[in-house]
Coordinates of C-alpha atoms in Angstrom, one line a residue:
M1 CA 0.0 0.0 0.0
E2 CA 1.2 3.5 -0.8
N3 CA 1.0 4.9 2.6
K4 CA 1.2 8.6 2.0
K5 CA -0.2 9.5 5.4
V6 CA 1.0 8.0 8.6
D7 CA -1.1 8.2 11.8
I8 CA 0.6 9.2 15.0
N9 CA 0.4 5.8 16.6
T10 CA 2.2 4.2 13.7
V11 CA 4.8 7.0 14.0
I12 CA 5.3 6.3 17.7
G13 CA 5.7 2.6 17.0
Y14 CA 8.2 3.2 14.3
V15 CA 10.1 5.7 16.4
L16 CA 10.2 3.2 19.2
I17 CA 11.6 0.5 17.0
A18 CA 14.1 2.9 15.4
G19 CA 15.1 4.1 18.8
L20 CA 15.9 0.7 20.0
L21 CA 17.9 -0.1 16.9
F22 CA 19.6 3.3 17.2
W23 CA 20.5 2.4 20.8
M24 CA 22.0 -0.9 19.6
I25 CA 24.0 0.8 16.9
Y26 CA 25.2 3.5 19.3
T27 CA 26.3 1.1 22.0
Q28 CA 28.8 -0.3 19.5
Q29 CA 30.3 3.1 19.0
S30 CA 29.9 4.4 22.5
N31 CA 31.6 1.3 24.0
L32 CA 34.6 2.4 22.1
S33 CA 34.6 6.0 21.7
E34 CA 17.8 1.6 13.5
N35 CA -16.4 -8.7 -11.3
P36 CA -22.0 -8.9 -12.2
P37 CA -21.1 -12.6 -13.1
K38 CA -23.4 -11.2 -15.5
E39 CA -27.0 -12.2 -15.3
D40 CA -27.5 -15.8 -16.2
N41 CA -30.0 -16.0 -18.9
K42 CA -31.2 -19.3 -17.6
Q43 CA -33.5 -18.4 -14.8
T44 CA -34.9 -21.6 -13.3
E45 CA -37.5 -20.6 -10.8
V46 CA -39.2 -17.6 -9.4
V47 CA -38.7 -17.9 -5.7
Q48 CA -40.3 -14.8 -4.5
D49 CA -42.4 -12.3 -6.4
K50 CA -43.2 -10.6 -3.1
P51 CA -40.2 -10.4 -0.8
E52 CA -40.4 -11.5 2.9
Q53 CA -41.7 -8.9 5.3
N54 CA -39.7 -7.5 8.2
T55 CA -42.0 -7.5 11.2
T56 CA -40.3 -4.5 12.7
E57 CA -40.6 -2.4 9.5
A58 CA -43.5 -3.8 7.4
Q59 CA -46.9 -2.2 7.7
S60 CA -49.4 -4.2 9.6
S61 CA -52.1 -5.9 7.5
E62 CA -54.8 -4.2 9.5
N63 CA -53.5 -0.8 8.5
Q64 CA -53.6 -1.6 4.8
T65 CA -56.5 -0.3 2.8
P66 CA -58.9 -3.2 1.9
Q67 CA -58.8 -4.1 -1.7
T68 CA -62.3 -3.4 -3.1
P69 CA -63.5 -2.5 -6.6
Q70 CA -63.9 1.1 -5.5
N71 CA -60.3 1.2 -4.0
D72 CA -58.9 -0.4 -7.2
S73 CA -60.6 2.3 -9.3
I74 CA -59.1 5.0 -7.1
R75 CA -55.7 3.4 -7.3
N76 CA -55.8 3.0 -11.0
S77 CA -56.8 6.7 -11.3
Q78 CA -53.8 7.7 -9.2
L79 CA -51.5 5.5 -11.2
Q80 CA -52.7 7.1 -14.5
T81 CA -52.3 10.6 -13.0
L82 CA -48.8 10.0 -11.6
K83 CA -47.5 7.9 -14.6
G84 CA -44.3 9.5 -15.8
S85 CA -43.5 10.8 -12.3
F86 CA -41.3 9.2 -9.6
D87 CA -44.2 9.4 -7.2
Y88 CA -45.8 6.6 -9.3
A89 CA -43.4 4.2 -7.4
N90 CA -44.8 5.1 -4.0
I91 CA -48.5 4.3 -4.6
N92 CA -49.5 1.7 -2.0
A93 CA -45.8 0.8 -1.5
E94 CA -44.8 -1.2 1.5
D95 CA -41.6 -1.5 3.6
N96 CA -40.5 -5.0 2.8
L97 CA -37.1 -6.8 2.9
T98 CA -35.7 -9.4 0.4
T99 CA -33.0 -11.8 1.6
L100 CA -30.0 -12.9 -0.4
E101 CA -28.0 -15.5 1.3
N102 CA -25.1 -18.0 0.7
E103 CA -22.7 -20.0 2.9
V104 CA -20.8 -17.0 4.2
I105 CA -23.0 -13.9 4.2
Q106 CA -26.7 -12.9 4.6
L107 CA -27.9 -9.7 3.0
K108 CA -31.3 -7.9 3.3
I109 CA -32.3 -5.5 0.6
S110 CA -35.1 -3.0 1.3
N111 CA -37.8 -2.0 -1.1
K112 CA -37.3 1.5 0.0
G113 CA -34.3 2.8 -1.9
G114 CA -33.6 -0.7 -3.3
Q115 CA -30.5 -0.8 -1.1
V116 CA -28.7 -3.3 1.1
V117 CA -29.7 -2.4 4.7
E118 CA -28.4 -5.4 6.5
A119 CA -25.1 -7.4 6.0
K120 CA -24.5 -10.3 8.4
M121 CA -21.2 -12.3 8.6
K122 CA -22.3 -15.9 9.0
Q123 CA -18.9 -17.3 10.1
F124 CA -17.7 -14.6 12.5
D125 CA -18.7 -13.2 15.9
S126 CA -17.8 -10.0 17.8
Y127 CA -15.6 -10.0 20.9
K128 CA -18.9 -10.3 22.9
G129 CA -20.0 -13.4 20.9
D130 CA -22.7 -11.6 19.0
P131 CA -23.0 -11.9 15.2
I132 CA -21.0 -9.5 13.1
Y133 CA -23.1 -7.0 11.2
L134 CA -21.5 -4.5 8.8
L135 CA -24.9 -3.0 8.0
K136 CA -27.9 -2.9 10.3
N137 CA -30.4 -0.5 11.8
D138 CA -30.0 2.3 9.2
N139 CA -26.3 2.7 9.6
A140 CA -25.8 2.8 5.8
K141 CA -27.4 4.4 2.8
F142 CA -26.9 4.1 -0.9
N143 CA -28.6 6.9 -2.9
I144 CA -28.6 8.2 -6.4
Q145 CA -29.5 11.8 -6.8
F146 CA -30.6 13.6 -10.0
Q147 CA -33.2 16.1 -11.3
D148 CA -36.4 15.4 -13.0
K149 CA -37.7 17.6 -15.9
S150 CA -39.3 20.1 -13.5
G151 CA -36.0 20.6 -11.7
R152 CA -37.0 18.7 -8.5
L153 CA -34.2 16.8 -6.8
I154 CA -34.9 13.1 -6.8
N155 CA -33.2 10.8 -4.2
T156 CA -33.7 7.1 -4.9
A157 CA -33.4 6.3 -1.2
D158 CA -36.9 8.0 -0.7
Y159 CA -38.7 5.9 -3.3
Y160 CA -39.9 2.3 -3.4
F161 CA -38.5 -0.3 -5.7
T162 CA -40.4 -3.4 -7.0
P163 CA -38.4 -6.6 -6.2
K164 CA -38.2 -9.8 -8.2
L165 CA -36.0 -12.6 -6.8
T166 CA -35.0 -15.6 -9.0
E167 CA -32.7 -18.6 -8.6
T168 CA -30.1 -19.0 -11.3
D169 CA -27.5 -21.7 -12.1
N170 CA -24.9 -19.8 -10.2
G171 CA -26.8 -18.3 -7.3
Q172 CA -29.5 -15.7 -6.6
R173 CA -30.5 -12.8 -8.8
L174 CA -32.6 -9.9 -7.4
S175 CA -34.0 -7.2 -9.7
M176 CA -35.2 -4.0 -7.9
K177 CA -37.1 -1.5 -10.2
L178 CA -37.9 2.1 -9.4
K179 CA -40.8 2.5 -11.8
V180 CA -41.9 5.8 -13.3
S181 CA -44.3 3.8 -15.5
E182 CA -44.5 0.1 -16.4
D183 CA -42.0 0.6 -19.2
Q184 CA -39.9 3.5 -17.6
Y185 CA -37.8 2.6 -14.7
L186 CA -34.4 2.6 -12.9
E187 CA -33.2 -0.9 -12.1
Y188 CA -30.7 -2.3 -9.6
V189 CA -29.7 -5.9 -10.3
Y190 CA -28.0 -7.9 -7.5
Q191 CA -26.3 -11.2 -8.2
M192 CA -25.1 -13.3 -5.3
N193 CA -22.8 -16.2 -6.0
P194 CA -22.3 -19.3 -3.8
N195 CA -19.7 -19.0 -1.0
D196 CA -18.6 -15.5 -2.0
Y197 CA -18.5 -12.2 -0.2
M198 CA -18.5 -10.3 -3.6
L199 CA -21.9 -9.2 -4.8
D200 CA -22.4 -8.2 -8.5
F201 CA -24.3 -5.0 -8.7
D202 CA -25.6 -3.4 -12.0
I203 CA -27.5 -0.2 -12.5
Y204 CA -29.7 0.2 -15.6
S205 CA -32.4 2.5 -16.7
Q206 CA -35.0 2.4 -19.4
G207 CA -36.9 5.5 -20.7
L208 CA -35.4 7.6 -17.9
K209 CA -34.3 10.3 -20.4
E210 CA -37.9 11.2 -20.9
V211 CA -38.3 12.0 -17.2
V212 CA -35.0 13.3 -15.9
N213 CA -32.9 16.4 -16.7
T214 CA -30.0 14.8 -18.6
S215 CA -28.1 18.0 -18.6
Q216 CA -27.4 17.5 -14.9
N217 CA -25.4 14.4 -14.2
P218 CA -26.6 12.0 -11.4
Q219 CA -24.5 11.4 -8.3
I220 CA -24.1 8.4 -6.0
N221 CA -24.0 9.2 -2.3
W222 CA -22.8 6.2 -0.3
F223 CA -22.8 6.5 3.5
L224 CA -21.9 4.2 6.3
K225 CA -21.3 4.4 10.1
A226 CA -18.8 1.7 11.1
Y227 CA -19.8 -0.5 14.0
R228 CA -17.4 -1.3 16.8
H229 CA -16.5 -5.0 16.8
A230 CA -13.3 -5.3 19.0
K231 CA -12.5 -4.9 22.7
S232 CA -10.3 -1.8 22.4
I233 CA -12.1 1.1 20.8
S234 CA -9.0 3.1 20.3
Y235 CA -7.1 0.2 18.7
E236 CA -9.9 -0.7 16.3
N237 CA -10.4 2.9 15.4
R238 CA -6.7 3.3 14.6
Y239 CA -7.2 0.8 11.7
T240 CA -10.7 2.0 10.7
E241 CA -10.4 4.2 7.6
I242 CA -11.4 4.8 3.9
V243 CA -9.0 3.0 1.6
Y244 CA -9.2 3.6 -2.2
Q245 CA -7.4 2.9 -5.5
Y246 CA -7.1 5.6 -8.1
D247 CA -5.2 6.6 -11.2
G248 CA -4.4 3.0 -12.4
D249 CA -2.8 1.2 -9.5
K250 CA -2.2 3.8 -6.8
D251 CA -3.8 3.4 -3.4
D252 CA -4.2 5.6 -0.4
Y253 CA -6.3 6.1 2.7
T254 CA -7.9 8.9 4.7
S255 CA -6.0 10.3 7.7
Q256 CA -7.0 9.8 11.3
G257 CA -8.2 13.3 12.2
D258 CA -11.7 14.2 13.4
V259 CA -12.6 15.0 9.9
A260 CA -10.6 13.9 6.8
E261 CA -11.5 14.7 3.2
E262 CA -9.9 13.4 0.1
E263 CA -10.8 14.0 -3.6
E264 CA -9.3 11.8 -6.3
K265 CA -9.9 11.1 -10.0
L266 CA -10.2 7.7 -11.8
V267 CA -11.1 5.8 -8.7
D268 CA -11.4 2.0 -9.2
W269 CA -12.8 1.1 -5.7
I270 CA -13.6 2.6 -2.3
A271 CA -13.3 0.5 0.9
Y272 CA -14.9 1.5 4.2
K273 CA -12.5 -0.5 6.3
Q274 CA -13.4 -1.5 9.9
H275 CA -10.1 -3.0 10.9
F276 CA -10.9 -6.7 10.3
F277 CA -14.0 -6.2 8.1
T278 CA -14.7 -4.0 5.2
S279 CA -17.4 -2.8 2.8
I280 CA -16.2 -2.1 -0.7
L281 CA -17.8 -0.5 -3.8
L282 CA -16.1 -1.4 -7.0
N283 CA -16.7 -0.2 -10.6
D284 CA -15.7 -2.0 -13.8
Q285 CA -14.8 1.4 -15.3
P286 CA -13.1 3.9 -12.9
F287 CA -15.3 6.6 -11.4
E288 CA -14.1 9.9 -13.0
K289 CA -14.0 11.7 -9.6
V290 CA -14.8 10.8 -6.0
K291 CA -15.0 12.9 -2.9
M292 CA -14.5 10.9 0.3
I293 CA -15.2 12.1 3.9
S294 CA -14.3 10.3 7.1
R295 CA -15.5 11.5 10.5
N296 CA -14.2 10.2 13.8
L297 CA -17.1 9.4 16.2
V298 CA -15.0 8.3 19.1
Q299 CA -14.3 11.4 21.2
D300 CA -13.5 9.6 24.5
D301 CA -11.9 6.1 24.6
E302 CA -13.3 5.6 28.1
V303 CA -16.9 5.7 26.8
D304 CA -18.4 2.5 25.4
T305 CA -19.2 3.5 21.8
L306 CA -21.4 1.8 19.2
Y307 CA -19.7 3.4 16.2
T308 CA -16.1 4.3 15.5
K309 CA -16.2 6.4 12.3
S310 CA -18.7 7.6 9.7
F311 CA -17.8 7.4 6.0
E312 CA -19.3 9.2 3.0
S313 CA -18.5 9.1 -0.7
Q314 CA -19.9 11.5 -3.4
I315 CA -19.5 9.9 -6.8
P316 CA -20.7 11.8 -9.9
L317 CA -22.0 9.6 -12.7
K318 CA -22.7 10.4 -16.4
F319 CA -25.7 9.7 -18.5
K320 CA -25.1 7.5 -21.5
N321 CA -27.5 8.4 -24.3
G322 CA -29.8 9.8 -21.6
E323 CA -29.7 6.5 -19.5
I324 CA -27.7 5.2 -16.5
V325 CA -25.6 2.1 -17.3
E326 CA -23.1 1.1 -14.6
S327 CA -21.6 -2.3 -13.8
M328 CA -20.3 -2.5 -10.3
N329 CA -19.7 -4.8 -7.3
F330 CA -20.3 -4.7 -3.6
Y331 CA -18.0 -6.6 -1.2
Y332 CA -19.1 -7.2 2.4
G333 CA -16.6 -9.4 4.3
P334 CA -13.4 -9.8 6.2
A335 CA -10.3 -7.6 5.5
D336 CA -8.3 -10.8 5.1
Y337 CA -5.3 -10.5 2.9
K338 CA -5.7 -14.0 1.5
V339 CA -9.4 -13.6 0.7
L340 CA -9.0 -10.1 -0.9
K341 CA -6.1 -11.1 -3.0
K342 CA -8.0 -13.9 -4.8
Y343 CA -10.2 -11.3 -6.5
D344 CA -7.2 -10.0 -8.5
R345 CA -8.2 -6.4 -8.2
N346 CA -5.5 -5.1 -5.8
L347 CA -8.0 -5.4 -2.9
D348 CA -5.2 -6.9 -0.8
E349 CA -3.9 -3.3 -0.6
I350 CA -6.7 -2.6 1.9
V351 CA -4.7 -4.6 4.4
P352 CA -1.9 -2.4 5.7
T353 CA 1.2 -4.5 5.2
G354 CA 3.5 -1.5 5.0
W355 CA 4.9 0.6 2.2
G356 CA 7.9 -0.2 0.0
I357 CA 10.2 -2.9 1.2
F358 CA 8.2 -3.4 4.4
G359 CA 5.1 -4.4 2.4
W360 CA 7.2 -6.6 0.1
I361 CA 8.7 -8.5 3.1
N362 CA 5.2 -9.1 4.6
E363 CA 3.5 -10.1 1.3
N364 CA 6.3 -12.4 0.1
V365 CA 7.8 -13.7 3.3
F366 CA 5.9 -13.3 6.6
I367 CA 2.3 -13.8 5.3
P368 CA 3.0 -17.1 3.4
F369 CA 5.4 -18.3 6.0
F370 CA 3.0 -17.7 8.9
E371 CA 0.2 -19.3 6.8
F372 CA 2.3 -22.4 6.5
L373 CA 3.3 -22.5 10.1
S374 CA -0.3 -22.0 11.4
S375 CA -1.5 -24.9 9.1
V376 CA 0.9 -27.4 10.6
L377 CA 1.0 -26.3 14.2
P378 CA -1.9 -26.8 16.7
S379 CA -1.7 -23.2 18.0
Y380 CA -1.3 -19.8 16.5
G381 CA 0.8 -18.8 19.5
L382 CA 3.2 -21.6 18.8
A383 CA 3.3 -20.4 15.1
I384 CA 4.3 -16.9 16.3
I385 CA 7.0 -18.4 18.6
L386 CA 8.4 -20.7 15.8
M387 CA 8.4 -17.8 13.3
T388 CA 10.2 -15.6 15.8
I389 CA 12.9 -18.3 16.3
V390 CA 13.4 -18.6 12.6
V391 CA 13.6 -14.8 12.1
R392 CA 16.2 -14.5 14.9
I393 CA 18.3 -17.4 13.6
V394 CA 18.3 -15.8 10.1
L395 CA 19.3 -12.5 11.6
S396 CA 21.9 -13.9 13.9
P397 CA 24.9 -13.2 11.6
L398 CA 24.0 -9.6 11.7
L399 CA 23.9 -9.8 15.5
Y400 CA 27.3 -11.4 15.5
K401 CA 28.7 -8.6 13.3
S402 CA 27.3 -6.0 15.6
Y403 CA 28.6 -7.7 18.7
L404 CA 32.0 -8.3 17.1
S405 CA 32.2 -4.5 16.3
Q406 CA 31.2 -3.8 19.9
A407 CA 34.0 -6.1 21.2
K408 CA 36.6 -4.4 19.1
M409 CA 35.5 -1.0 20.3
K410 CA 35.6 -2.2 23.9
V411 CA 39.2 -3.2 23.4
L412 CA 40.0 0.3 22.1
R413 CA 38.1 2.0 25.0
P414 CA 41.2 2.7 27.1
E415 CA 43.1 4.3 24.2
I416 CA 40.0 6.4 23.3
N417 CA 39.6 7.5 26.9
E418 CA 43.2 8.5 26.9
I419 CA 42.7 10.6 23.7
N420 CA 39.5 12.2 25.1
E421 CA 41.3 13.2 28.3
K422 CA 44.4 14.4 26.5
Y423 CA 42.5 16.6 24.1
K424 CA 39.4 17.4 26.2
D425 CA 39.7 21.1 25.4
N426 CA 40.3 20.6 21.7
A427 CA 37.4 18.8 20.0
M428 CA 38.9 19.0 16.6
K429 CA 42.2 17.5 17.6
R430 CA 40.4 14.9 19.7
Q431 CA 38.3 13.8 16.6
Q432 CA 41.4 13.8 14.4
E433 CA 43.4 11.5 16.8
T434 CA 40.4 9.2 17.2
M435 CA 40.1 8.7 13.5
T436 CA 43.9 8.1 13.2
L437 CA 43.5 5.4 15.9
Y438 CA 40.7 3.7 14.0
S439 CA 42.8 3.8 10.8
K440 CA 45.8 2.3 12.4
T441 CA 43.9 -0.6 14.1
G442 CA 41.6 -1.4 11.2
V443 CA 38.5 -0.8 13.3
S444 CA 35.6 1.0 11.9
P445 CA 32.8 2.4 14.2
M446 CA 30.5 2.1 11.2
S447 CA 30.9 -1.6 10.9
G448 CA 28.4 -2.1 13.7
C449 CA 25.8 0.3 12.2
L450 CA 25.1 -1.6 9.0
P451 CA 23.9 -4.8 10.6
G452 CA 21.5 -2.8 12.8
L453 CA 20.2 -0.8 9.9
L454 CA 19.6 -4.0 7.9
Q455 CA 17.3 -5.3 10.7
I456 CA 15.0 -2.2 10.5
P457 CA 12.9 -3.5 7.6
V458 CA 12.3 -6.8 9.4
F459 CA 11.3 -5.1 12.7
Y460 CA 8.9 -2.7 11.0
A461 CA 7.4 -5.3 8.7
L462 CA 6.5 -7.4 11.7
F463 CA 5.2 -4.3 13.5
Q464 CA 2.7 -4.0 10.5
F465 CA 2.0 -7.7 10.2
F466 CA 0.6 -8.7 13.6
P467 CA -2.0 -5.9 14.0
S468 CA -3.4 -6.7 10.5
A469 CA -3.2 -10.5 10.5
F470 CA -6.9 -11.6 10.2
V471 CA -5.9 -15.2 11.0
L472 CA -5.0 -14.1 14.6
R473 CA -8.5 -12.7 15.2
Q474 CA -10.0 -14.4 18.3
K475 CA -7.2 -17.0 18.4
S476 CA -6.2 -17.7 22.0
F477 CA -2.8 -18.6 23.5
L478 CA -2.0 -19.1 27.2
W479 CA -3.9 -16.3 29.0
A480 CA -4.4 -14.2 25.9
E481 CA -8.0 -14.7 24.7
D482 CA -7.4 -13.0 21.4
L483 CA -3.9 -12.6 19.8
S484 CA -5.2 -9.7 17.6
S485 CA -6.1 -7.7 20.7
Y486 CA -4.6 -7.0 24.1
D487 CA -4.2 -9.7 26.7
S488 CA -5.8 -8.4 29.9
I489 CA -4.8 -10.1 33.1
A490 CA -6.3 -7.4 35.4
S491 CA -8.9 -4.6 35.1
L492 CA -8.2 -1.3 36.7
P493 CA -10.9 0.7 38.5
F494 CA -9.7 3.8 36.7
H495 CA -8.3 4.9 33.3
I496 CA -4.7 5.9 32.9
P497 CA -4.0 8.2 29.9
F498 CA -2.2 6.4 27.1
Y499 CA -2.1 3.1 29.2
G500 CA -5.8 2.2 29.5
D501 CA -7.9 0.6 32.2
H502 CA -6.3 -2.8 32.2
V503 CA -3.0 -4.6 32.6
S504 CA -1.5 -6.6 29.8
L505 CA 1.1 -9.2 30.7
F506 CA 2.9 -9.8 27.4
P507 CA 4.0 -6.1 27.1
I508 CA 5.4 -6.4 30.7
L509 CA 7.4 -9.5 29.8
A510 CA 8.6 -7.9 26.6
S511 CA 9.7 -4.7 28.4
I512 CA 11.6 -6.8 31.0
A513 CA 13.4 -8.7 28.3
I514 CA 14.3 -5.5 26.5
F515 CA 15.7 -4.0 29.7
I516 CA 17.8 -7.1 30.4
Y517 CA 19.1 -7.0 26.8
M518 CA 20.0 -3.3 27.1
T519 CA 21.7 -3.9 30.5
M520 CA 23.8 -6.7 29.0
T521 CA 24.9 -4.6 26.0
T522 CA 25.4 -1.4 28.1
G523 CA 27.5 -2.5 31.1
Q524 CA 29.7 0.2 32.5
N525 CA 30.3 1.8 29.2
M526 CA 27.1 3.7 29.3
Q527 CA 28.0 5.5 32.5
T528 CA 29.4 8.3 30.4
S529 CA 28.2 9.6 27.1
Q530 CA 30.1 10.9 24.1
P531 CA 30.3 14.7 23.9
G532 CA 27.3 16.0 22.0
M533 CA 25.4 12.8 22.1
P534 CA 22.3 12.0 24.2
N535 CA 22.6 10.2 27.5
M536 CA 22.0 6.6 26.4
K537 CA 21.8 5.3 29.9
I538 CA 18.7 7.3 30.4
I539 CA 17.3 6.0 27.1
M540 CA 18.1 2.5 28.4
Y541 CA 15.5 3.0 31.2
I542 CA 13.0 5.0 29.2
S543 CA 12.7 2.6 26.2
P544 CA 11.2 -0.4 28.1
V545 CA 8.8 2.0 29.9
V546 CA 7.6 3.5 26.6
M547 CA 7.1 0.0 25.1
L548 CA 5.2 -1.1 28.3
I549 CA 2.8 1.8 27.9
F550 CA 2.4 1.8 24.1
F551 CA 1.9 -1.9 23.7
N552 CA -0.6 -2.3 26.5
N553 CA -3.5 -1.8 24.0
Y554 CA -1.7 -3.4 21.0
A555 CA -2.2 -6.9 19.6
S556 CA -0.9 -9.4 22.1
G557 CA 0.6 -11.4 19.2
L558 CA 3.0 -8.5 18.6
S559 CA 4.0 -8.3 22.3
L560 CA 4.5 -12.1 22.3
Y561 CA 6.8 -11.7 19.3
Y562 CA 9.0 -9.0 20.9
F563 CA 9.2 -11.0 24.2
I564 CA 10.3 -14.2 22.5
S565 CA 12.6 -12.2 20.1
N566 CA 14.4 -10.5 22.9
L567 CA 14.8 -13.8 24.9
I568 CA 16.4 -15.4 21.9
T569 CA 18.6 -12.4 21.3
I570 CA 19.8 -12.5 24.8
G571 CA 20.6 -16.2 24.4
I572 CA 22.5 -15.7 21.1
M573 CA 24.5 -12.9 22.7
L574 CA 25.5 -15.0 25.6
V575 CA 26.7 -17.7 23.2
I576 CA 28.6 -15.2 21.1
K577 CA 30.2 -13.6 24.1
N578 CA 31.2 -16.7 26.0
Y579 CA 31.9 -19.2 23.2
I580 CA 32.6 -17.4 20.0
I581 CA 34.3 -14.1 20.5
D582 CA 37.8 -14.0 22.3
E583 CA 38.7 -10.5 23.3
N584 CA 42.3 -11.5 23.8
R585 CA 42.5 -12.6 20.1
I586 CA 40.8 -9.4 19.1
L587 CA 43.4 -7.3 21.1
A588 CA 46.2 -9.2 19.5
K589 CA 44.9 -8.6 16.0
I590 CA 44.4 -4.9 16.7
E591 CA 48.0 -4.7 18.0
A592 CA 49.2 -6.4 14.9
N593 CA 47.3 -4.0 12.7
K594 CA 49.0 -1.1 14.4
K595 CA 52.4 -2.3 13.2
K596 CA 51.3 -2.7 9.6
P597 CA 51.8 0.3 7.3
K598 CA 48.4 1.7 6.3
K599 CA 47.7 3.3 3.0
K600 CA 45.0 5.8 3.5
G601 CA 42.1 6.0 1.2
K602 CA 41.4 9.2 -0.7
F603 CA 38.3 9.9 1.4
A604 CA 40.2 9.4 4.7
Q605 CA 43.1 11.4 3.5
R606 CA 40.8 14.2 2.4
M607 CA 39.0 14.2 5.8
Q608 CA 42.3 14.3 7.6
D609 CA 43.6 17.2 5.5
M610 CA 40.4 19.1 6.1
M611 CA 40.7 18.6 9.8
K612 CA 44.3 19.7 9.8
Q613 CA 43.4 22.8 7.9
A614 CA 40.6 23.6 10.3
E615 CA 43.0 23.1 13.2
E616 CA 45.6 25.4 11.7
Q617 CA 42.9 28.1 11.0
K618 CA 41.8 27.9 14.6
R619 CA 45.4 28.2 15.9
L620 CA 46.0 31.3 13.7
K621 CA 42.7 32.8 14.9
N622 CA 43.7 32.3 18.6
K623 CA 47.0 34.1 18.0
K624 CA 45.2 37.2 16.8

């Protein structure tokens, strides 16, 4: 995904990871000196000429006007009077619902507006054990607005459509007609296929050009309020946003502010993403222009909230020979990378795997590797642990290089201290002598930086992977009930800003492991700091505390990964320190390097000449 905007929580997480890696890099230096299957023409059976009634919305039969010859005559007179007007559709109309259903989803389409008003996930429940509804109780609206010949604004959501449901060879087909007369109408055609979250949706009109003002283009208004489905409101809201693809294959998303507006051209699809579930509107031909608005409905994380955000899209259409002809799709289902990718329409970009190399690592390494592990292991927690072990083993050569550089710098520490003391009042001379020492001994302070920098893409990719991994949703491990949410071991009677109203154990364990690791790599060398550099000893204490607070509301799977990762790193370092690296041999090699004549590279020579020149200028200035 092309993440042009980064919310503050992602920034904090990235800075935290980068800070830890920067600390690792710095210790090495400081010890020494971070699409509709189109309608099947073979219709086999008319299942429902009159759709099922919804008892909460349908009019009671007692309130309906009795059908008598006199009433029929009145009704026919009204129909003749209103023929050619959109009010024709509302004569004796009823609020009814028609159900489309397959193995994975149940949809209910209302006569009023001809729109989907209820979307139920049949295979997933909320954190409370209730069914997952993406649409219900008027939280969504799909409306087409245009002008009639008199200049009156017509909103399809206010008018009644006539339904006709049929069974086809490949599923169910529902025609919803907004009739202006018997041969003039606007028609929505829904096609539901077996075992599929994708719904084909076509819009046709016949004879509409005789009724509407075709000089004013129609506009789709699509609105939805996103239901809360997870334990943590703030955590779910962080990943609830509008995602869209535009201008070929570019994708982007709305920001996390109270109100976010975006306007793009050539939009292929718009997704109202609710962290682990999403509603998507797709078009076979790109919408020429779309305006999208996201509003944050969570003003206080401490208040139990029904909705997280509201979404709205304004999509201008064009008449084609005076008629509306659009071939689209609706998707109501999980924001699961594997499910979305199979549609081959770049919908997997809705899942935030990271931008650039981070996304590449997730999509080509971690997602398929974790899918394999979870298919052969009895627990998703065990799959996380095994993946962590493999990652740390693969990265162990980089850890070895870093520790080797640290050991070399540690051997040089006495000489660097001596230079610092001797030239404590002359920073230029102190730096010059330090570089000369590095050159003579063949030690480069930068040799420990590169291994740490190479680990950053892996750390950040995993930071993106765990919160977005749908397979972890409601999967338990040890005391964690849901690896995609926080692992609460205790509830607090009050709310702590940034921390929350509960205590998560995995972040505590991860913070302790980080502190032990930092203590091991710090030792006594962090008691002093290099001039001009931050006090890294303070950072050693702050970093675990920041992680403890920040990860208290994060996915427990991510905290589990960091805990295991740091335990393994500590073990590898102990092995390297006690069984692989011999400081006496390093010292002997450094002493031997001192005796060898060194040919300076052009860059090193140029730097040394510049420093000598600066030193001479300073000396001459002091004489004046």
